[in-house]
Amino acid sequence: MQGNRVELDTFNPAMIARPHAFYAELREKMPIVFIPQLDAWVLTRYEDVREVLRDHVQWSSARGDRQTPMRNGVQLESVAPPGTLTMLGADRPDHTRLRKLLAMDFTPNRIGHLAPHVASIANRLLDSAGDEFDVVDTLSVPLPVTMIAELLGIPPELGAQFKRWSDAAIEPMHPDAPADDVRARNAEIVAFRAYLQEQIHQRHEEPTDDFIGRLVAAHDEEEKLNDDELLGAVNLLLLAGNETTTNLISNAVLALCRFPERQTELVENPDLMDAAIEEFLRYDGSVQFTARTAMSPATFHGQQVEEGQTVAVFIASGNRDPRVFERPDELDFHRPKAKHLGFGDWIHICIGQFLARMETKAALSALLERFAPFELAIAEEEIPYRANFNLRGPLHLPIRRC
Ligand code: HEM
């Protein structure tokens, strides 16, 4: 650490596996700091994170990048053309227009009736598990992929292919990645785009009542979004709902291995599950940070952020801020209501939150019912993580019955 600048190697496996000590140090010593690897001012305290998330006028979500970055002389492909508006990367009024198209599909009511179906998928996935198995491959990856594919109207048999495309689209490319790796990734993205375009094309010809079908109808009948925005919206739903939920399930299972008495508590009192899921989102949610651009100068702790500069608000750090959460590093299902920021806040708050909660609940309930008490089958330090600092979670998580 030096002055108001700190280096953060977002590709360092040890940092990806254990970021919380770093967050705690920043929170206490440098509540605003410039991190060159993110090209952003970083905020780590709960109140600061929340303030930025709740002021969408001062803090813009519109990035408007017209170009994707280069790696070793090769331009990175993107699924929708760079600069395409999606609700995640738009401000009002575009944000309202794009979010409204899908808001009705994600209400607790619309999502709620899926609960028995999601529970049956979780149970079916666990049928193949022996006394020792990898939670990630068996449960946390296939459950969200199957669900989002079904909702969008894509054959669930394509699950594995889908996961490959989604990984390629979401995993950051190291600045020194060899050109051949970049080309291989680009080929996946091009195939993914072609597949989505084909799905959209089919629905122009023959309307359907799935998510893609309804977006296509909004495009064709009411011109509520243009061609690129249509592709961007389908792509966003696929990506936003996959890795995040996978990682929340895996991080929650890891937390239950760290605190085995919490497994007993949930087995004895399954009604605690809803509170437990909020605590998993607080304790080790899957999104580390999100970014905003300053629309005018602003000051935090004496440091000015200039108009046009980026701030990265560290949700995962705010959720462990001892100013707001007592004993923040403990897993406690009986916390007084203090709102975690695991799904963000305000106008961009996660549209898929009810679906994500339901999937996590189905996965954990089935796991606890059939396998508790369970423990890690390898030492915690040996757990491999995905090479993604922001959407962090284990690549594999072997557990066994105790
Ligand atoms: C545990 C799982 C999930 C977590 C932790 C999570 C987290 C988040 C966060 C933090 C945001 C706010 C980003 C920002 O303000 O910049 C967000 C937005 C969003 N999420 Fe999720 N998400 C999850 C699951 C899902 C699912 C299942 C879907 C859809 C199927 C989804 C779709 C979206 C979309 C479309 C947005 C943009 C909303 C907007 O900008 O208005 N997410 N999510």
Short mmCIF file of C-alpha atoms and ligand atoms in Angstrom, two decimals:
data_model
loop_
_atom_site.label_atom_id
_atom_site.label_comp_id
_atom_site.label_asym_id
_atom_site.label_seq_id
_atom_site.Cartn_x
_atom_site.Cartn_y
_atom_site.Cartn_z
CA MET A 1 0.00 0.00 0.00
CA GLN A 2 1.30 3.45 -0.83
CA GLY A 3 -0.33 6.85 -0.53
CA ASN A 4 -3.84 6.57 -1.89
CA ARG A 5 -2.95 3.85 -4.39
CA VAL A 6 -2.88 0.08 -3.95
CA GLU A 7 -1.96 -2.72 -6.35
CA LEU A 8 -4.38 -5.60 -6.65
CA ASP A 9 -3.50 -8.59 -8.80
CA THR A 10 -7.00 -9.79 -9.72
CA PHE A 11 -5.49 -12.93 -11.28
CA ASN A 12 -3.60 -13.99 -8.14
CA PRO A 13 -5.19 -17.31 -7.04
CA ALA A 14 -4.46 -16.63 -3.34
CA MET A 15 -6.22 -13.25 -3.54
CA ILE A 16 -9.20 -14.78 -5.33
CA ALA A 17 -9.44 -17.53 -2.70
CA ARG A 18 -9.04 -15.26 0.34
CA PRO A 19 -9.88 -11.59 -0.35
CA HIS A 20 -11.45 -10.71 3.01
CA ALA A 21 -8.26 -9.79 4.90
CA PHE A 22 -7.41 -7.37 2.08
CA TYR A 23 -10.89 -5.83 2.24
CA ALA A 24 -10.66 -5.47 6.03
CA GLU A 25 -7.36 -3.64 5.76
CA LEU A 26 -8.69 -1.23 3.13
CA ARG A 27 -11.88 -0.63 5.12
CA GLU A 28 -9.92 0.38 8.18
CA LYS A 29 -6.91 2.15 6.70
CA MET A 30 -7.86 3.39 3.22
CA PRO A 31 -11.63 3.59 2.81
CA ILE A 32 -11.07 5.16 -0.60
CA VAL A 33 -8.12 4.05 -2.67
CA PHE A 34 -7.12 4.00 -6.34
CA ILE A 35 -6.50 0.52 -7.77
CA PRO A 36 -4.77 0.81 -11.15
CA GLN A 37 -5.67 -2.73 -12.26
CA LEU A 38 -9.36 -1.72 -12.05
CA ASP A 39 -8.66 1.81 -13.23
CA ALA A 40 -11.02 2.87 -10.45
CA TRP A 41 -11.38 4.43 -7.05
CA VAL A 42 -12.39 1.65 -4.69
CA LEU A 43 -14.84 2.04 -1.81
CA THR A 44 -15.04 -0.70 0.81
CA ARG A 45 -17.23 0.63 3.67
CA TYR A 46 -20.91 -0.31 3.81
CA GLU A 47 -22.23 3.26 3.98
CA ASP A 48 -20.12 4.41 1.02
CA VAL A 49 -21.04 1.40 -1.10
CA ARG A 50 -24.71 1.89 -0.33
CA GLU A 51 -24.58 5.64 -0.98
CA VAL A 52 -23.19 5.09 -4.48
CA LEU A 53 -25.65 2.31 -5.31
CA ARG A 54 -28.57 4.48 -4.19
CA ASP A 55 -27.69 7.59 -6.17
CA HIS A 56 -28.19 6.67 -9.81
CA VAL A 57 -28.13 10.33 -10.90
CA GLN A 58 -24.65 11.11 -9.57
CA TRP A 59 -23.32 7.59 -10.27
CA SER A 60 -23.96 6.39 -13.80
CA SER A 61 -24.13 2.74 -14.86
CA ALA A 62 -23.80 3.57 -18.56
CA ARG A 63 -20.35 2.57 -19.69
CA GLY A 64 -20.88 3.10 -23.39
CA ASP A 65 -17.62 1.33 -24.39
CA ARG A 66 -17.41 1.45 -28.16
CA GLN A 67 -14.46 -0.95 -28.32
CA THR A 68 -13.58 -4.19 -26.61
CA PRO A 69 -10.02 -4.48 -25.22
CA MET A 70 -7.09 -6.11 -27.05
CA ARG A 71 -5.04 -9.03 -25.76
CA ASN A 72 -1.72 -9.71 -27.44
CA GLY A 73 -2.77 -7.93 -30.60
CA VAL A 74 -6.14 -9.72 -30.82
CA GLN A 75 -9.38 -7.82 -30.30
CA LEU A 76 -11.74 -9.50 -27.82
CA GLU A 77 -15.08 -10.49 -29.36
CA SER A 78 -18.28 -9.62 -27.54
CA VAL A 79 -21.67 -11.31 -27.91
CA ALA A 80 -23.59 -8.09 -28.63
CA PRO A 81 -21.79 -5.22 -30.40
CA PRO A 82 -19.77 -3.02 -28.00
CA GLY A 83 -21.88 -0.10 -26.80
CA THR A 84 -25.14 -2.10 -26.88
CA LEU A 85 -27.47 -0.95 -24.12
CA THR A 86 -28.53 -3.49 -21.51
CA MET A 87 -30.42 -2.70 -18.31
CA LEU A 88 -27.28 -3.37 -16.29
CA GLY A 89 -25.30 -0.81 -18.27
CA ALA A 90 -27.98 1.83 -18.82
CA ASP A 91 -29.25 4.88 -16.94
CA ARG A 92 -32.80 6.22 -16.90
CA PRO A 93 -34.83 6.46 -19.07
CA ASP A 94 -33.30 3.56 -21.09
CA HIS A 95 -32.89 1.52 -17.92
CA THR A 96 -36.61 1.81 -17.13
CA ARG A 97 -37.57 0.85 -20.68
CA LEU A 98 -35.32 -2.23 -20.74
CA ARG A 99 -36.05 -3.40 -17.19
CA LYS A 100 -39.83 -3.07 -17.64
CA LEU A 101 -39.75 -5.60 -20.47
CA LEU A 102 -38.70 -8.34 -18.06
CA ALA A 103 -39.80 -7.13 -14.62
CA MET A 104 -43.11 -9.04 -14.73
CA ASP A 105 -41.32 -12.32 -15.43
CA PHE A 106 -39.23 -12.10 -12.28
CA THR A 107 -41.79 -11.16 -9.61
CA PRO A 108 -41.97 -13.44 -6.52
CA ASN A 109 -45.38 -14.60 -7.75
CA ARG A 110 -44.24 -15.59 -11.22
CA ILE A 111 -41.10 -17.23 -9.91
CA GLY A 112 -42.78 -18.76 -6.81
CA HIS A 113 -44.77 -21.38 -8.68
CA LEU A 114 -41.50 -22.87 -9.97
CA ALA A 115 -40.41 -23.94 -6.47
CA PRO A 116 -41.49 -27.62 -6.62
CA HIS A 117 -39.93 -27.98 -10.07
CA VAL A 118 -36.61 -26.44 -8.94
CA ALA A 119 -36.61 -28.70 -5.88
CA SER A 120 -37.16 -31.77 -8.04
CA ILE A 121 -34.25 -30.81 -10.33
CA ALA A 122 -31.97 -30.32 -7.31
CA ASN A 123 -32.94 -33.76 -5.99
CA ARG A 124 -32.49 -35.42 -9.36
CA LEU A 125 -29.01 -33.93 -9.68
CA LEU A 126 -28.07 -35.33 -6.29
CA ASP A 127 -29.24 -38.84 -7.24
CA SER A 128 -25.91 -39.40 -8.96
CA ALA A 129 -23.87 -38.38 -5.89
CA GLY A 130 -22.03 -41.00 -3.83
CA ASP A 131 -20.68 -40.51 -0.31
CA GLU A 132 -18.04 -38.14 -1.67
CA PHE A 133 -18.65 -35.80 -4.62
CA ASP A 134 -17.90 -32.42 -6.15
CA VAL A 135 -20.70 -30.00 -5.23
CA VAL A 136 -19.79 -27.68 -8.11
CA ASP A 137 -20.07 -30.20 -10.96
CA THR A 138 -22.96 -32.11 -9.41
CA LEU A 139 -25.21 -29.31 -8.20
CA SER A 140 -24.11 -25.68 -8.29
CA VAL A 141 -23.31 -25.55 -12.01
CA PRO A 142 -26.15 -27.61 -13.52
CA LEU A 143 -29.04 -26.26 -11.42
CA PRO A 144 -28.90 -22.58 -12.51
CA VAL A 145 -27.95 -23.52 -16.09
CA THR A 146 -30.94 -25.87 -16.37
CA MET A 147 -33.33 -23.31 -14.93
CA ILE A 148 -32.29 -20.33 -17.00
CA ALA A 149 -32.23 -22.44 -20.16
CA GLU A 150 -35.79 -23.59 -19.43
CA LEU A 151 -37.00 -20.06 -18.73
CA LEU A 152 -35.40 -18.64 -21.84
CA GLY A 153 -36.74 -21.50 -23.91
CA ILE A 154 -33.49 -23.23 -24.81
CA PRO A 155 -33.18 -27.04 -24.70
CA PRO A 156 -31.66 -28.00 -21.32
CA GLU A 157 -29.65 -30.77 -23.10
CA LEU A 158 -27.41 -27.97 -24.32
CA GLY A 159 -26.42 -27.31 -20.69
CA ALA A 160 -22.75 -28.27 -20.96
CA GLN A 161 -22.26 -26.36 -24.21
CA PHE A 162 -23.99 -23.43 -22.67
CA LYS A 163 -21.74 -23.44 -19.66
CA ARG A 164 -18.69 -23.35 -21.96
CA TRP A 165 -20.07 -20.33 -23.80
CA SER A 166 -21.02 -18.60 -20.61
CA ASP A 167 -17.56 -19.21 -19.08
CA ALA A 168 -15.90 -17.83 -22.21
CA ALA A 169 -18.09 -14.73 -22.11
CA ILE A 170 -17.66 -14.05 -18.42
CA GLU A 171 -14.16 -15.09 -17.41
CA PRO A 172 -11.70 -12.19 -17.63
CA MET A 173 -8.75 -12.67 -20.00
CA HIS A 174 -5.33 -12.16 -18.46
CA PRO A 175 -3.56 -9.12 -19.99
CA ASP A 176 -0.73 -11.46 -21.15
CA ALA A 177 -2.99 -14.25 -22.43
CA PRO A 178 -1.39 -15.97 -25.46
CA ALA A 179 -2.97 -14.93 -28.77
CA ASP A 180 -4.08 -18.54 -29.44
CA ASP A 181 -6.06 -18.63 -26.16
CA VAL A 182 -7.69 -15.33 -27.11
CA ARG A 183 -8.64 -16.70 -30.54
CA ALA A 184 -10.04 -19.88 -28.96
CA ARG A 185 -12.15 -17.78 -26.59
CA ASN A 186 -13.28 -15.56 -29.46
CA ALA A 187 -14.39 -18.63 -31.42
CA GLU A 188 -16.65 -19.64 -28.49
CA ILE A 189 -18.15 -16.15 -28.36
CA VAL A 190 -18.83 -16.12 -32.10
CA ALA A 191 -20.53 -19.54 -31.86
CA PHE A 192 -22.56 -18.35 -28.86
CA ARG A 193 -23.71 -15.23 -30.74
CA ALA A 194 -24.68 -17.28 -33.80
CA TYR A 195 -26.69 -19.64 -31.58
CA LEU A 196 -28.56 -16.81 -29.86
CA GLN A 197 -29.24 -15.09 -33.18
CA GLU A 198 -30.68 -18.32 -34.51
CA GLN A 199 -32.93 -18.66 -31.44
CA ILE A 200 -34.14 -15.08 -31.95
CA HIS A 201 -34.68 -15.65 -35.67
CA GLN A 202 -36.82 -18.75 -34.99
CA ARG A 203 -39.08 -16.73 -32.72
CA HIS A 204 -39.54 -13.97 -35.29
CA GLU A 205 -40.92 -16.74 -37.54
CA GLU A 206 -42.83 -18.63 -34.87
CA PRO A 207 -43.70 -16.79 -31.64
CA THR A 208 -43.19 -18.61 -28.32
CA ASP A 209 -44.15 -17.81 -24.74
CA ASP A 210 -40.68 -18.15 -23.19
CA PHE A 211 -38.44 -15.20 -22.18
CA ILE A 212 -36.77 -14.97 -25.59
CA GLY A 213 -40.18 -15.16 -27.26
CA ARG A 214 -41.53 -12.32 -25.16
CA LEU A 215 -38.49 -10.14 -25.85
CA VAL A 216 -38.84 -10.84 -29.58
CA ALA A 217 -42.54 -9.87 -29.40
CA ALA A 218 -41.61 -6.61 -27.65
CA HIS A 219 -39.20 -5.95 -30.51
CA ASP A 220 -41.53 -6.94 -33.36
CA GLU A 221 -44.86 -5.63 -32.15
CA GLU A 222 -44.06 -2.59 -30.11
CA GLU A 223 -40.49 -1.71 -31.13
CA LYS A 224 -39.54 -1.41 -27.50
CA LEU A 225 -35.98 -2.50 -28.15
CA ASN A 226 -33.73 -2.65 -31.21
CA ASP A 227 -31.95 -5.71 -32.70
CA ASP A 228 -28.74 -5.27 -30.71
CA GLU A 229 -30.62 -4.62 -27.47
CA LEU A 230 -32.60 -7.80 -28.04
CA LEU A 231 -29.42 -9.85 -28.37
CA GLY A 232 -27.91 -7.97 -25.40
CA ALA A 233 -30.92 -8.72 -23.20
CA VAL A 234 -30.88 -12.46 -23.92
CA ASN A 235 -27.13 -12.56 -23.38
CA LEU A 236 -27.39 -10.63 -20.10
CA LEU A 237 -30.01 -12.99 -18.69
CA LEU A 238 -27.94 -15.99 -19.58
CA LEU A 239 -24.77 -14.66 -18.06
CA ALA A 240 -26.08 -12.76 -15.05
CA GLY A 241 -28.05 -15.72 -13.78
CA ASN A 242 -25.50 -18.48 -14.15
CA GLU A 243 -22.13 -17.93 -12.56
CA THR A 244 -23.55 -15.80 -9.75
CA THR A 245 -25.99 -18.43 -8.51
CA THR A 246 -23.47 -21.23 -9.00
CA ASN A 247 -21.01 -19.38 -6.80
CA LEU A 248 -23.56 -18.50 -4.14
CA ILE A 249 -24.51 -22.18 -3.76
CA SER A 250 -20.86 -23.29 -3.63
CA ASN A 251 -19.80 -20.50 -1.24
CA ALA A 252 -22.73 -21.38 1.03
CA VAL A 253 -21.75 -25.06 1.12
CA LEU A 254 -18.19 -24.07 1.96
CA ALA A 255 -19.49 -21.82 4.76
CA LEU A 256 -21.51 -24.74 6.13
CA CYS A 257 -18.34 -26.85 6.17
CA ARG A 258 -16.51 -24.09 8.06
CA PHE A 259 -19.35 -23.79 10.59
CA PRO A 260 -20.70 -27.36 10.98
CA GLU A 261 -22.94 -26.35 13.90
CA ARG A 262 -24.91 -24.24 11.40
CA GLN A 263 -25.67 -27.44 9.44
CA THR A 264 -27.17 -28.96 12.57
CA GLU A 265 -29.17 -25.81 13.15
CA LEU A 266 -30.68 -25.91 9.66
CA VAL A 267 -31.42 -29.63 9.80
CA GLU A 268 -33.20 -29.20 13.12
CA ASN A 269 -35.00 -26.05 12.05
CA PRO A 270 -35.54 -25.90 8.26
CA ASP A 271 -37.67 -22.76 8.73
CA LEU A 272 -34.41 -20.90 9.25
CA MET A 273 -33.46 -21.48 5.61
CA ASP A 274 -34.74 -18.12 4.30
CA ALA A 275 -32.75 -16.21 6.93
CA ALA A 276 -29.77 -18.47 6.22
CA ILE A 277 -29.80 -17.55 2.52
CA GLU A 278 -29.68 -13.83 3.36
CA GLU A 279 -26.73 -14.58 5.63
CA PHE A 280 -24.92 -16.54 2.89
CA LEU A 281 -25.39 -13.54 0.59
CA ARG A 282 -23.90 -11.31 3.25
CA TYR A 283 -21.12 -13.61 4.44
CA ASP A 284 -19.80 -14.74 1.05
CA GLY A 285 -22.07 -13.57 -1.75
CA SER A 286 -20.75 -14.15 -5.23
CA VAL A 287 -20.38 -10.59 -6.58
CA GLN A 288 -17.38 -8.73 -5.16
CA PHE A 289 -17.91 -5.34 -6.73
CA THR A 290 -19.78 -3.30 -9.30
CA ALA A 291 -18.75 -0.07 -11.00
CA ARG A 292 -20.20 3.39 -11.59
CA THR A 293 -19.01 6.58 -13.31
CA ALA A 294 -19.05 9.96 -11.54
CA MET A 295 -21.37 12.43 -13.31
CA SER A 296 -19.86 15.32 -11.31
CA PRO A 297 -17.00 15.62 -8.76
CA ALA A 298 -17.61 13.92 -5.41
CA THR A 299 -15.60 13.54 -2.21
CA PHE A 300 -15.17 10.54 0.07
CA HIS A 301 -13.01 10.76 3.20
CA GLY A 302 -11.27 13.86 1.86
CA GLN A 303 -10.44 12.34 -1.53
CA GLN A 304 -12.02 13.91 -4.61
CA VAL A 305 -13.32 11.71 -7.41
CA GLU A 306 -13.39 13.66 -10.68
CA GLU A 307 -16.26 13.73 -13.15
CA GLY A 308 -15.88 10.80 -15.55
CA GLN A 309 -13.78 8.70 -13.18
CA THR A 310 -14.89 5.21 -12.19
CA VAL A 311 -15.65 4.03 -8.69
CA ALA A 312 -15.74 0.32 -7.89
CA VAL A 313 -17.98 -0.31 -4.90
CA PHE A 314 -16.99 -3.45 -3.03
CA ILE A 315 -20.26 -5.08 -2.05
CA ALA A 316 -18.51 -8.10 -0.52
CA SER A 317 -16.50 -5.81 1.73
CA GLY A 318 -19.47 -3.64 2.75
CA ASN A 319 -21.24 -6.83 3.77
CA ARG A 320 -18.46 -7.56 6.28
CA ASP A 321 -18.22 -4.03 7.66
CA PRO A 322 -18.14 -4.29 11.48
CA ARG A 323 -19.77 -0.83 11.69
CA VAL A 324 -22.97 -2.45 10.47
CA PHE A 325 -22.66 -6.19 11.14
CA GLU A 326 -21.46 -7.40 14.54
CA ARG A 327 -18.88 -10.21 14.38
CA PRO A 328 -18.99 -9.94 10.57
CA ASP A 329 -16.75 -12.95 9.92
CA GLU A 330 -19.14 -15.32 11.68
CA LEU A 331 -22.05 -17.09 10.07
CA ASP A 332 -25.12 -16.23 12.13
CA PHE A 333 -28.67 -16.90 10.97
CA HIS A 334 -30.20 -14.74 13.73
CA ARG A 335 -28.85 -11.32 12.83
CA PRO A 336 -31.12 -8.37 13.40
CA LYS A 337 -32.37 -7.07 10.06
CA ALA A 338 -29.55 -5.07 8.50
CA LYS A 339 -29.78 -5.12 4.78
CA HIS A 340 -26.92 -6.87 2.99
CA LEU A 341 -25.92 -5.56 -0.42
CA GLY A 342 -25.42 -8.95 -2.07
CA PHE A 343 -27.97 -8.19 -4.80
CA GLY A 344 -26.97 -4.53 -5.08
CA ASP A 345 -29.52 -1.86 -4.24
CA TRP A 346 -32.02 0.62 -5.69
CA ILE A 347 -32.90 0.80 -9.39
CA HIS A 348 -30.33 -1.80 -10.52
CA ILE A 349 -31.08 -4.25 -7.70
CA CYS A 350 -30.83 -7.77 -9.07
CA ILE A 351 -33.88 -8.60 -11.16
CA GLY A 352 -33.18 -12.33 -10.67
CA GLN A 353 -33.01 -12.22 -6.86
CA PHE A 354 -36.14 -14.31 -6.23
CA LEU A 355 -35.02 -16.93 -8.70
CA ALA A 356 -31.52 -17.01 -7.21
CA ARG A 357 -32.89 -17.39 -3.67
CA MET A 358 -35.21 -20.15 -4.76
CA GLU A 359 -32.46 -22.11 -6.53
CA THR A 360 -30.11 -21.72 -3.59
CA LYS A 361 -32.81 -22.82 -1.18
CA ALA A 362 -33.64 -25.89 -3.28
CA ALA A 363 -29.97 -26.84 -3.59
CA LEU A 364 -29.12 -26.43 0.10
CA SER A 365 -32.33 -28.04 1.38
CA ALA A 366 -31.79 -31.14 -0.78
CA LEU A 367 -28.13 -31.33 0.19
CA LEU A 368 -28.80 -31.02 3.92
CA GLU A 369 -31.71 -33.45 3.86
CA ARG A 370 -29.75 -36.14 2.07
CA PHE A 371 -26.12 -35.65 3.08
CA ALA A 372 -25.79 -33.73 6.36
CA PRO A 373 -23.59 -33.78 8.26
CA PHE A 374 -20.98 -33.24 5.54
CA GLU A 375 -17.44 -31.90 5.51
CA LEU A 376 -14.78 -30.87 3.02
CA ALA A 377 -13.01 -33.83 1.42
CA ILE A 378 -9.83 -31.77 0.89
CA ALA A 379 -8.06 -29.15 3.01
CA GLU A 380 -9.64 -25.72 2.60
CA GLU A 381 -6.36 -24.24 1.29
CA GLU A 382 -6.44 -26.76 -1.58
CA ILE A 383 -9.80 -25.67 -2.97
CA PRO A 384 -9.24 -24.41 -6.53
CA TYR A 385 -11.06 -21.20 -7.48
CA ARG A 386 -12.28 -19.97 -10.85
CA ALA A 387 -9.94 -17.37 -12.35
CA ASN A 388 -12.53 -14.64 -11.79
CA PHE A 389 -11.91 -12.19 -8.99
CA ASN A 390 -15.27 -10.44 -9.22
CA LEU A 391 -17.64 -13.37 -9.61
CA ARG A 392 -15.71 -15.52 -7.19
CA GLY A 393 -16.36 -19.09 -6.21
CA PRO A 394 -14.71 -22.52 -6.18
CA LEU A 395 -13.96 -24.38 -9.40
CA HIS A 396 -14.39 -27.63 -7.48
CA LEU A 397 -15.66 -28.31 -3.98
CA PRO A 398 -15.35 -31.95 -2.96
CA ILE A 399 -17.39 -32.83 0.13
CA ARG A 400 -18.17 -36.12 1.92
CA ARG A 401 -20.60 -37.41 4.47
CA CYS A 402 -19.07 -37.28 7.96
C1 HEM B 1 -26.85 -15.37 -6.24
C2 HEM B 1 -27.10 -14.98 -7.44
C3 HEM B 1 -27.02 -13.55 -7.89
C4 HEM B 1 -26.31 -12.50 -7.40
C5 HEM B 1 -25.36 -12.51 -6.19
C6 HEM B 1 -26.60 -11.36 -8.22
C7 HEM B 1 -26.09 -10.09 -8.01
C8 HEM B 1 -26.46 -8.97 -8.71
C9 HEM B 1 -26.03 -7.63 -8.41
C10 HEM B 1 -25.08 -7.23 -7.28
C11 HEM B 1 -26.63 -6.80 -9.29
C12 HEM B 1 -26.50 -5.26 -9.35
C13 HEM B 1 -25.39 -4.82 -10.27
C14 HEM B 1 -25.21 -3.32 -10.28
O1 HEM B 1 -25.90 -2.57 -9.55
O2 HEM B 1 -24.34 -2.83 -11.02
C15 HEM B 1 -27.41 -7.62 -10.19
C16 HEM B 1 -28.14 -7.14 -11.26
C17 HEM B 1 -28.75 -7.97 -12.16
N1 HEM B 1 -28.94 -9.33 -12.06
FE1 HEM B 1 -28.32 -10.52 -10.57
N2 HEM B 1 -27.45 -11.74 -9.22
C18 HEM B 1 -27.75 -13.08 -9.06
C19 HEM B 1 -28.61 -13.84 -9.82
C20 HEM B 1 -29.26 -13.41 -10.94
C21 HEM B 1 -30.18 -14.19 -11.74
C22 HEM B 1 -30.60 -15.63 -11.43
C23 HEM B 1 -30.55 -13.40 -12.79
C24 HEM B 1 -31.46 -13.68 -13.95
C25 HEM B 1 -31.83 -14.81 -14.37
C26 HEM B 1 -29.90 -12.12 -12.61
C27 HEM B 1 -30.03 -11.05 -13.47
C28 HEM B 1 -29.61 -9.76 -13.18
C29 HEM B 1 -29.86 -8.63 -14.06
C30 HEM B 1 -30.57 -8.67 -15.41
C31 HEM B 1 -29.33 -7.51 -13.41
C32 HEM B 1 -29.36 -6.05 -13.91
C33 HEM B 1 -30.50 -5.34 -13.22
C34 HEM B 1 -30.53 -3.86 -13.53
O3 HEM B 1 -29.52 -3.29 -13.93
O4 HEM B 1 -31.61 -3.25 -13.39
N3 HEM B 1 -29.14 -12.16 -11.48
N4 HEM B 1 -27.31 -8.93 -9.80
#
